PDB file of C-alpha atoms in Angstrom:
ATOM      1  CA  UNK P  32      12.840-131.725 -83.416  1.00 91.00           C
ATOM      2  CA  UNK P  33      15.338-130.406 -85.627  1.00 94.00           C
ATOM      3  CA  UNK P  34      15.507-130.804 -89.328  1.00 96.00           C
ATOM      4  CA  UNK P  35      18.789-130.458 -90.375  1.00 95.00           C
ATOM      5  CA  UNK P  36      20.498-129.823 -93.530  1.00 95.00           C
ATOM      6  CA  UNK P  37      18.346-126.087 -92.161  1.00 91.00           C
ATOM      7  CA  UNK P  38      19.451-123.606 -94.773  1.00 86.00           C
ATOM      8  CA  UNK P  39      20.324-125.246 -97.957  1.00 88.00           C
ATOM      9  CA  UNK P  40      20.559-123.735-100.925  1.00 90.00           C
ATOM     10  CA  UNK P  41      19.357-125.992-104.116  1.00 92.00           C
ATOM     11  CA  UNK P  42      18.950-125.865-107.822  1.00 85.00           C
ATOM     12  CA  UNK P  43      15.614-125.119-109.446  1.00 84.00           C
ATOM     13  CA  UNK P  44      14.548-129.051-109.811  1.00 87.00           C
ATOM     14  CA  UNK P  45      16.878-131.064-107.789  1.00 89.00           C
ATOM     15  CA  UNK P  46      16.781-133.308-104.252  1.00 94.00           C
ATOM     16  CA  UNK P  47      17.965-133.119-100.817  1.00 96.00           C
ATOM     17  CA  UNK P  48      17.408-136.072 -98.197  1.00 97.00           C
ATOM     18  CA  UNK P  49      16.355-134.325 -95.344  1.00 97.00           C
ATOM     19  CA  UNK P  50      16.496-135.967 -91.508  1.00 96.00           C
ATOM     20  CA  UNK P  51      14.747-134.745 -87.576  1.00 95.00           C
ATOM     21  CA  UNK P  52      15.994-135.639 -84.963  1.00 94.00           C
ATOM     22  CA  UNK P  53      13.704-135.972 -81.656  1.00 91.00           C
ATOM     23  CA  UNK P  54      15.835-135.270 -77.717  1.00 91.00           C
ATOM     24  CA  UNK P  55      13.081-135.242 -74.697  1.00 89.00           C
ATOM     25  CA  UNK P  56      13.731-131.725 -72.546  1.00 89.00           C
ATOM     26  CA  UNK P  57      17.438-133.837 -70.790  1.00 93.00           C
ATOM     27  CA  UNK P  58      19.001-133.668 -74.347  1.00 90.00           C
ATOM     28  CA  UNK P  59      18.406-137.696 -74.668  1.00 94.00           C
ATOM     29  CA  UNK P  60      17.964-138.828 -78.425  1.00 93.00           C
ATOM     30  CA  UNK P  61      13.945-140.126 -78.354  1.00 90.00           C
ATOM     31  CA  UNK P  62      12.864-142.259 -81.936  1.00 89.00           C
ATOM     32  CA  UNK P  63       9.926-141.560 -83.984  1.00 89.00           C
ATOM     33  CA  UNK P  64       9.198-141.127 -87.212  1.00 90.00           C
ATOM     34  CA  UNK P  65       8.578-137.963 -88.559  1.00 93.00           C
ATOM     35  CA  UNK P  66       6.272-136.825 -90.630  1.00 93.00           C
ATOM     36  CA  UNK P  67       6.842-134.647 -93.699  1.00 95.00           C
ATOM     37  CA  UNK P  68       5.607-131.202 -95.076  1.00 94.00           C
ATOM     38  CA  UNK P  69       6.288-127.591 -96.588  1.00 95.00           C
ATOM     39  CA  UNK P  70       4.632-124.990 -95.187  1.00 91.00           C
ATOM     40  CA  UNK P  71       6.102-122.383 -97.757  1.00 86.00           C
ATOM     41  CA  UNK P  72       6.273-123.100-101.242  1.00 91.00           C
ATOM     42  CA  UNK P  73       9.537-123.816-102.140  1.00 93.00           C
ATOM     43  CA  UNK P  74       9.139-127.489-103.815  1.00 95.00           C
ATOM     44  CA  UNK P  75       8.208-130.283-101.841  1.00 96.00           C
ATOM     45  CA  UNK P  76       8.571-133.611 -99.903  1.00 97.00           C
ATOM     46  CA  UNK P  77       7.699-137.067 -99.622  1.00 97.00           C
ATOM     47  CA  UNK P  78       7.332-139.601 -97.264  1.00 94.00           C
ATOM     48  CA  UNK P  79      11.292-140.249 -95.923  1.00 96.00           C
ATOM     49  CA  UNK P  80      12.144-136.429 -96.343  1.00 96.00           C
ATOM     50  CA  UNK P  81      13.253-136.168 -99.816  1.00 97.00           C
ATOM     51  CA  UNK P  82      12.905-133.020-100.790  1.00 97.00           C
ATOM     52  CA  UNK P  83      12.398-131.549-104.033  1.00 96.00           C
ATOM     53  CA  UNK P  84      13.532-127.935-105.365  1.00 93.00           C
ATOM     54  CA  UNK P  85      10.069-125.833-107.012  1.00 91.00           C
ATOM     55  CA  UNK P  86      10.287-123.689-110.572  1.00 85.00           C
ATOM     56  CA  UNK P  87      10.577-120.242-108.595  1.00 85.00           C
ATOM     57  CA  UNK P  88      14.028-119.039-107.576  1.00 84.00           C
ATOM     58  CA  UNK P  89      13.372-117.473-103.880  1.00 90.00           C
ATOM     59  CA  UNK P  90      13.995-117.599-100.175  1.00 94.00           C
ATOM     60  CA  UNK P  91      11.715-119.951 -98.543  1.00 95.00           C
ATOM     61  CA  UNK P  92      11.852-119.628 -94.667  1.00 95.00           C
ATOM     62  CA  UNK P  93      10.434-122.597 -92.116  1.00 94.00           C
ATOM     63  CA  UNK P  94       9.484-124.001 -95.339  1.00 94.00           C
ATOM     64  CA  UNK P  95      10.844-127.935 -94.920  1.00 96.00           C
ATOM     65  CA  UNK P  96       8.161-128.851 -91.362  1.00 94.00           C
ATOM     66  CA  UNK P  97       9.112-132.758 -89.223  1.00 95.00           C
ATOM     67  CA  UNK P  98       6.531-133.196 -86.958  1.00 93.00           C
ATOM     68  CA  UNK P  99       6.362-135.946 -84.235  1.00 85.00           C
ATOM     69  CA  UNK P 100       2.659-136.799 -84.963  1.00 76.00           C
ATOM     70  CA  UNK P 101       0.446-137.417 -88.013  1.00 68.00           C
ATOM     71  CA  UNK P 102      -1.925-134.327 -87.528  1.00 66.00           C
ATOM     72  CA  UNK P 103       0.830-132.017 -86.606  1.00 76.00           C
ATOM     73  CA  UNK P 104      -1.062-129.718 -85.044  1.00 71.00           C
ATOM     74  CA  UNK P 105      -1.515-129.235 -81.373  1.00 66.00           C
ATOM     75  CA  UNK P 106       0.642-130.263 -78.684  1.00 69.00           C
ATOM     76  CA  UNK P 107       2.768-131.787 -82.111  1.00 78.00           C
ATOM     77  CA  UNK P 108       6.621-131.207 -81.760  1.00 87.00           C
ATOM     78  CA  UNK P 109       8.445-129.968 -85.073  1.00 91.00           C
ATOM     79  CA  UNK P 110      10.940-128.537 -86.104  1.00 93.00           C
ATOM     80  CA  UNK P 111      12.214-126.809 -89.095  1.00 94.00           C
ATOM     81  CA  UNK P 112      14.608-125.912 -91.908  1.00 96.00           C
ATOM     82  CA  UNK P 113      14.916-122.987 -94.310  1.00 95.00           C
ATOM     83  CA  UNK P 114      16.011-124.213 -97.733  1.00 95.00           C
ATOM     84  CA  UNK P 115      17.248-121.332-100.884  1.00 93.00           C
ATOM     85  CA  UNK P 116      15.704-121.996-104.158  1.00 92.00           C
ATOM     86  CA  UNK P 117      18.186-120.741-106.758  1.00 87.00           C
ATOM     87  CA  UNK P 118      18.099-120.515-110.279  1.00 81.00           C
ATOM     88  CA  UNK P 119      19.255-123.609-113.178  1.00 80.00           C
ATOM     89  CA  UNK P 120      22.270-123.659-115.784  1.00 84.00           C
ATOM     90  CA  UNK P 121      21.782-122.225-118.599  1.00 91.00           C
ATOM     91  CA  UNK P 122      18.855-123.917-120.870  1.00 92.00           C
ATOM     92  CA  UNK P 123      18.008-121.402-123.528  1.00 96.00           C
ATOM     93  CA  UNK P 124      18.803-118.153-125.418  1.00 97.00           C
ATOM     94  CA  UNK P 125      16.039-115.368-126.406  1.00 97.00           C
ATOM     95  CA  UNK P 126      17.089-112.595-128.820  1.00 97.00           C
ATOM     96  CA  UNK P 127      15.010-109.059-128.834  1.00 97.00           C
ATOM     97  CA  UNK P 128      14.095-107.392-130.467  1.00 97.00           C
ATOM     98  CA  UNK P 129      12.441-110.313-132.844  1.00 94.00           C
ATOM     99  CA  UNK P 130      11.566-109.970-135.894  1.00 92.00           C
ATOM    100  CA  UNK P 131      13.416-106.762-136.827  1.00 91.00           C
ATOM    101  CA  UNK P 132      12.676-104.127-140.055  1.00 90.00           C
ATOM    102  CA  UNK P 133      16.018-103.026-140.729  1.00 89.00           C
ATOM    103  CA  UNK P 134      17.061-100.043-142.937  1.00 88.00           C
ATOM    104  CA  UNK P 135      20.256-100.277-145.181  1.00 87.00           C
ATOM    105  CA  UNK P 136      23.451 -99.762-143.692  1.00 90.00           C
ATOM    106  CA  UNK P 137      21.558 -99.361-141.081  1.00 92.00           C
ATOM    107  CA  UNK P 138      22.541-100.588-136.916  1.00 94.00           C
ATOM    108  CA  UNK P 139      20.587-102.298-134.912  1.00 95.00           C
ATOM    109  CA  UNK P 140      21.271-103.276-130.497  1.00 98.00           C
ATOM    110  CA  UNK P 141      20.362-106.410-129.811  1.00 97.00           C
ATOM    111  CA  UNK P 142      20.375-108.581-125.540  1.00 97.00           C
ATOM    112  CA  UNK P 143      20.164-111.979-124.955  1.00 97.00           C
ATOM    113  CA  UNK P 144      18.084-113.340-121.993  1.00 97.00           C
ATOM    114  CA  UNK P 145      19.217-116.193-120.159  1.00 95.00           C
ATOM    115  CA  UNK P 146      16.497-119.257-118.439  1.00 93.00           C
ATOM    116  CA  UNK P 147      16.474-122.599-116.994  1.00 86.00           C
ATOM    117  CA  UNK P 148      14.613-125.185-117.746  1.00 82.00           C
ATOM    118  CA  UNK P 149      11.587-124.081-115.625  1.00 79.00           C
ATOM    119  CA  UNK P 150      11.868-120.519-117.033  1.00 84.00           C
ATOM    120  CA  UNK P 151      13.740-118.658-114.837  1.00 82.00           C
ATOM    121  CA  UNK P 152      15.999-115.754-116.020  1.00 87.00           C
ATOM    122  CA  UNK P 153      19.904-117.069-115.242  1.00 88.00           C
ATOM    123  CA  UNK P 154      23.178-114.625-116.069  1.00 91.00           C
ATOM    124  CA  UNK P 155      25.001-115.848-119.895  1.00 93.00           C
ATOM    125  CA  UNK P 156      28.378-116.965-119.801  1.00 88.00           C
ATOM    126  CA  UNK P 157      30.980-113.327-121.114  1.00 85.00           C
ATOM    127  CA  UNK P 158      32.404-115.709-123.616  1.00 88.00           C
ATOM    128  CA  UNK P 159      29.037-115.805-125.392  1.00 93.00           C
ATOM    129  CA  UNK P 160      29.440-115.049-129.403  1.00 96.00           C
ATOM    130  CA  UNK P 161      27.570-112.483-131.688  1.00 96.00           C
ATOM    131  CA  UNK P 162      27.302-114.253-135.515  1.00 94.00           C
ATOM    132  CA  UNK P 163      25.709-113.513-138.694  1.00 91.00           C
ATOM    133  CA  UNK P 164      24.317-116.474-140.624  1.00 85.00           C
ATOM    134  CA  UNK P 165      26.117-117.158-143.675  1.00 64.00           C
ATOM    135  CA  UNK P 166      24.047-116.520-147.207  1.00 59.00           C
ATOM    136  CA  UNK P 167      21.520-114.401-146.066  1.00 63.00           C
ATOM    137  CA  UNK P 168      21.408-110.637-146.257  1.00 67.00           C
ATOM    138  CA  UNK P 169      25.296-109.954-145.213  1.00 77.00           C
ATOM    139  CA  UNK P 170      24.726-107.986-142.713  1.00 86.00           C
ATOM    140  CA  UNK P 171      27.732-107.799-139.745  1.00 91.00           C
ATOM    141  CA  UNK P 172      26.832-108.138-135.947  1.00 94.00           C
ATOM    142  CA  UNK P 173      30.080-107.116-133.389  1.00 95.00           C
ATOM    143  CA  UNK P 174      30.177-109.085-130.088  1.00 93.00           C
ATOM    144  CA  UNK P 175      28.669-106.266-127.907  1.00 94.00           C
ATOM    145  CA  UNK P 176      26.070-106.884-129.957  1.00 96.00           C
ATOM    146  CA  UNK P 177      25.586-103.844-132.712  1.00 97.00           C
ATOM    147  CA  UNK P 178      24.036-105.451-135.768  1.00 94.00           C
ATOM    148  CA  UNK P 179      25.346-103.778-139.134  1.00 93.00           C
ATOM    149  CA  UNK P 180      22.545-103.991-142.110  1.00 89.00           C
ATOM    150  CA  UNK P 181      24.274-105.020-145.912  1.00 86.00           C
ATOM    151  CA  UNK P 182      23.924-101.130-147.824  1.00 83.00           C
ATOM    152  CA  UNK P 183      22.876-102.970-150.777  1.00 72.00           C
ATOM    153  CA  UNK P 184      18.914-103.843-151.248  1.00 62.00           C
ATOM    154  CA  UNK P 185      17.136-106.310-151.909  1.00 53.00           C
ATOM    155  CA  UNK P 186      19.030-108.913-150.769  1.00 50.00           C
ATOM    156  CA  UNK P 187      16.588-111.183-147.803  1.00 60.00           C
ATOM    157  CA  UNK P 188      16.809-111.596-144.245  1.00 72.00           C
ATOM    158  CA  UNK P 189      19.677-112.065-141.610  1.00 74.00           C
ATOM    159  CA  UNK P 190      19.930-114.774-138.932  1.00 86.00           C
ATOM    160  CA  UNK P 191      21.527-113.011-135.837  1.00 92.00           C
ATOM    161  CA  UNK P 192      22.943-116.187-133.693  1.00 94.00           C
ATOM    162  CA  UNK P 193      24.638-115.893-129.815  1.00 96.00           C
ATOM    163  CA  UNK P 194      25.982-118.718-129.141  1.00 96.00           C
ATOM    164  CA  UNK P 195      27.112-119.805-124.849  1.00 95.00           C
ATOM    165  CA  UNK P 196      28.178-122.689-124.159  1.00 90.00           C
ATOM    166  CA  UNK P 197      26.274-124.391-127.749  1.00 92.00           C
ATOM    167  CA  UNK P 198      23.552-123.022-126.768  1.00 95.00           C
ATOM    168  CA  UNK P 199      21.404-120.381-129.489  1.00 95.00           C
ATOM    169  CA  UNK P 200      19.393-117.757-129.891  1.00 95.00           C
ATOM    170  CA  UNK P 201      18.391-116.367-132.924  1.00 94.00           C
ATOM    171  CA  UNK P 202      16.672-113.211-134.122  1.00 93.00           C
ATOM    172  CA  UNK P 203      15.134-112.252-137.723  1.00 89.00           C
ATOM    173  CA  UNK P 204      16.269-109.463-138.705  1.00 89.00           C
ATOM    174  CA  UNK P 205      15.352-108.262-142.295  1.00 85.00           C
ATOM    175  CA  UNK P 206      17.020-106.609-144.464  1.00 84.00           C
ATOM    176  CA  UNK P 207      15.335-103.454-146.714  1.00 84.00           C
ATOM    177  CA  UNK P 208      15.246-100.165-148.689  1.00 80.00           C
ATOM    178  CA  UNK P 209      13.947 -96.899-146.429  1.00 71.00           C
ATOM    179  CA  UNK P 210      11.136 -97.010-148.381  1.00 67.00           C
ATOM    180  CA  UNK P 211       9.658 -99.916-147.938  1.00 69.00           C
ATOM    181  CA  UNK P 212      10.381 -99.679-143.592  1.00 67.00           C
TER     182      UNK P 212
END
């Protein structure tokens, strides 16, 4: 029994149709209806051989199995395929630290982490932009994510924002005088 395609790479939640071909000792094709199962996690497969990648990224060796009999046990011929599940596209961005108290005139470095729709960490494209939402404390931030609070106290808070491809993440910065930190 040969399962195709072998060593398939799929994004989280993606689907792939698998096929199985049986051959006798002489290499002639023998018709049969495969019984599909998943052996080493990585997703699910239905009775027609459609595999749906799970939420966890990784390589799942010999996970898709096609058997020649219902029991899939002793005496059953089987074929296997390997699946590599990769994270999906960027769906959300979280910014840390959040929230944070920063003294007037002080600096704070921020970091951003991208996640796909299933929560797997994914890279954020280098085209991301950092900004401070207008109308708050009036601090500034560089594209290297280094925030500088305003020099005057008592203004309130800032919302730091990072955006990439229409997806944004935020962090609240409470601007305080040194005596109230």
